[in-house]
GROMACS .gro file of C-alpha atoms in nm:
model
  149
    1LYS     CA    1  10.209  20.778  21.814
    2LEU     CA    2   9.881  20.592  21.763
    3GLU     CA    3   9.687  20.916  21.815
    4MET     CA    4   9.890  21.083  21.540
    5LYS     CA    5   9.812  20.798  21.294
    6VAL     CA    6   9.440  20.821  21.374
    7PHE     CA    7   9.450  21.199  21.328
    8ILE     CA    8   9.625  21.167  20.989
    9ALA     CA    9   9.376  20.899  20.880
   10LYS     CA   10   9.084  21.127  20.972
   11ILE     CA   11   9.237  21.413  20.773
   12ILE     CA   12   9.285  21.189  20.468
   13ILE     CA   13   8.925  21.064  20.488
   14PHE     CA   14   8.795  21.420  20.530
   15LEU     CA   15   8.994  21.551  20.231
   16THR     CA   16   8.879  21.256  20.018
   17PHE     CA   17   8.512  21.332  20.093
   18VAL     CA   18   8.557  21.705  20.034
   19GLY     CA   19   8.733  21.637  19.703
   20PHE     CA   20   8.471  21.384  19.594
   21PHE     CA   21   8.174  21.608  19.669
   22THR     CA   22   8.344  21.909  19.508
   23ILE     CA   23   8.443  21.738  19.183
   24ILE     CA   24   8.125  21.539  19.113
   25PRO     CA   25   7.880  21.834  19.110
   26ALA     CA   26   8.117  22.034  18.887
   27CYS     CA   27   8.121  21.751  18.631
   28GLU     CA   28   7.743  21.724  18.633
   29ASN     CA   29   7.699  22.097  18.564
   30GLU     CA   30   7.912  22.102  18.249
   31GLU     CA   31   7.708  22.182  17.944
   32ARG     CA   32   7.748  21.993  17.619
   33ILE     CA   33   7.653  22.100  17.270
   34PRO     CA   34   7.323  21.927  17.190
   35TYR     CA   35   7.318  21.660  16.922
   36ALA     CA   36   7.197  21.770  16.579
   37TYR     CA   37   7.162  21.531  16.289
   38VAL     CA   38   7.388  21.641  16.003
   39ASP     CA   39   7.412  21.466  15.666
   40PHE     CA   40   7.424  21.672  15.350
   41THR     CA   41   7.623  21.706  15.029
   42VAL     CA   42   7.801  22.017  14.905
   43TYR     CA   43   7.843  22.031  14.529
   44LEU     CA   44   8.171  22.219  14.504
   45ASP     CA   45   8.129  22.292  14.132
   46MET     CA   46   7.825  22.512  14.203
   47PRO     CA   47   7.900  22.889  14.193
   48GLN     CA   48   7.812  22.955  14.558
   49TYR     CA   49   8.084  22.708  14.665
   50PHE     CA   50   8.369  22.806  14.426
   51GLU     CA   51   8.552  23.014  14.689
   52VAL     CA   52   8.569  22.735  14.946
   53ARG     CA   53   8.768  22.518  14.703
   54THR     CA   54   9.075  22.736  14.769
   55PRO     CA   55   9.287  22.624  15.068
   56GLY     CA   56   9.243  22.861  15.361
   57ASN     CA   57   8.896  22.976  15.256
   58TYR     CA   58   8.575  22.905  15.446
   59LEU     CA   59   8.197  22.937  15.416
   60TYR     CA   60   7.914  22.967  15.665
   61LEU     CA   61   7.646  22.704  15.605
   62SER     CA   62   7.313  22.628  15.768
   63GLY     CA   63   7.272  22.306  15.964
   64GLY     CA   64   7.398  22.167  16.290
   65VAL     CA   65   7.293  22.342  16.611
   66LYS     CA   66   7.385  22.705  16.532
   67GLY     CA   67   7.530  22.668  16.183
   68ILE     CA   68   7.839  22.514  16.027
   69ILE     CA   69   8.169  22.660  15.910
   70LEU     CA   70   8.313  22.470  15.614
   71TYR     CA   71   8.690  22.522  15.590
   72CYS     CA   72   8.919  22.412  15.305
   73GLU     CA   73   9.239  22.286  15.462
   74TYR     CA   74   9.403  22.157  15.141
   75ALA     CA   75   9.278  22.112  14.786
   76ASP     CA   76   9.128  21.776  14.880
   77SER     CA   77   9.077  21.816  15.257
   78TYR     CA   78   8.790  21.994  15.430
   79ARG     CA   79   8.680  22.049  15.790
   80ALA     CA   80   8.326  22.123  15.905
   81TYR     CA   81   8.289  22.296  16.243
   82GLU     CA   82   7.979  22.350  16.455
   83ARG     CA   83   7.932  22.724  16.515
   84ASN     CA   84   7.799  22.664  16.867
   85CYS     CA   85   8.075  22.761  17.112
   86PRO     CA   86   8.164  22.469  17.342
   87TYR     CA   87   8.174  22.704  17.643
   88LYS     CA   88   7.818  22.751  17.777
   89PRO     CA   89   7.661  22.630  17.451
   90SER     CA   90   7.303  22.692  17.570
   91ASP     CA   91   7.366  23.067  17.569
   92PRO     CA   92   7.197  23.209  17.254
   93SER     CA   93   7.497  23.431  17.179
   94ALA     CA   94   7.755  23.148  17.204
   95ILE     CA   95   7.825  23.152  16.830
   96LEU     CA   96   8.163  23.116  16.661
   97ASP     CA   97   8.281  23.338  16.377
   98VAL     CA   98   8.603  23.343  16.180
   99ASP     CA   99   8.810  23.645  16.289
  100SER     CA  100   8.946  23.913  16.055
  101THR     CA  101   9.279  23.729  16.011
  102GLY     CA  102   9.103  23.418  15.881
  103LEU     CA  103   9.311  23.204  16.118
  104PHE     CA  104   9.091  23.175  16.426
  105LEU     CA  105   8.737  23.099  16.533
  106VAL     CA  106   8.620  23.337  16.806
  107CYS     CA  107   8.319  23.356  17.034
  108ARG     CA  108   8.226  23.717  17.092
  109HIS     CA  109   8.025  23.616  17.401
  110CYS     CA  110   8.296  23.444  17.610
  111GLU     CA  111   8.602  23.548  17.402
  112SER     CA  112   8.723  23.189  17.357
  113LYS     CA  113   8.956  23.154  17.060
  114PHE     CA  114   9.022  22.840  16.853
  115LEU     CA  115   9.252  22.753  16.564
  116LEU     CA  116   9.063  22.736  16.236
  117MET     CA  117   9.305  22.468  16.113
  118ASP     CA  118   9.201  22.207  16.372
  119GLY     CA  119   8.950  22.360  16.616
  120SER     CA  120   9.184  22.343  16.917
  121VAL     CA  121   9.158  22.594  17.203
  122VAL     CA  122   9.401  22.888  17.181
  123ASN     CA  123   9.274  23.085  17.480
  124GLY     CA  124   8.961  23.181  17.672
  125PRO     CA  125   8.744  22.994  17.918
  126SER     CA  126   8.657  22.698  17.692
  127LYS     CA  127   8.817  22.370  17.797
  128TYR     CA  128   8.696  22.189  17.487
  129PRO     CA  129   8.784  22.220  17.118
  130VAL     CA  130   8.527  22.313  16.857
  131MET     CA  131   8.290  22.029  16.767
  132GLN     CA  132   8.361  21.891  16.421
  133TYR     CA  133   8.147  21.705  16.172
  134ALA     CA  134   8.301  21.443  15.947
  135THR     CA  135   8.372  21.528  15.584
  136TYR     CA  136   8.427  21.294  15.292
  137LEU     CA  137   8.528  21.407  14.945
  138GLU     CA  138   8.332  21.160  14.730
  139THR     CA  139   8.453  21.313  14.402
  140LEU     CA  140   8.652  21.627  14.325
  141SER     CA  141   8.326  21.822  14.321
  142THR     CA  142   8.112  21.634  14.576
  143LEU     CA  143   8.173  21.676  14.949
  144ARG     CA  144   7.964  21.498  15.210
  145VAL     CA  145   7.930  21.649  15.561
  146PHE     CA  146   7.786  21.424  15.832
  147ASN     CA  147   7.790  21.319  16.199
  148ALA     CA  148   8.080  21.089  16.271
  149PHE     CA  149   7.890  20.919  16.554
   0.00000   0.00000   0.00000
């Protein structure tokens, strides 16, 4: 009986060590999108931004790590997404585009798919949602896009 308890204890200790040394290196190897300072104003009354004032429309903008997608959720609500795919972001081709339906963000490199409405993962290898920048509608025609942290 004592031998059985010792054997079970050894198995538990062994499995704990195997689990610990398997999980820790995997966490250390996860890539993160690099930090990019973002703080700019979009003047929505300028001709190049007229289209994005309509709910459901979007624009590609420069800035961030690999560009920004500005999406009009409602007449007074905007979202700004980093175009760098959260799955293997150091890969040069890990860039998000809006698909032909206008409902999803897709990475042609890894085939991850995200909802344009909130950036959440729909399918594909990405475990993380799309990185978002904060937006603040200062006036009806002035939108600020910036890092929230």
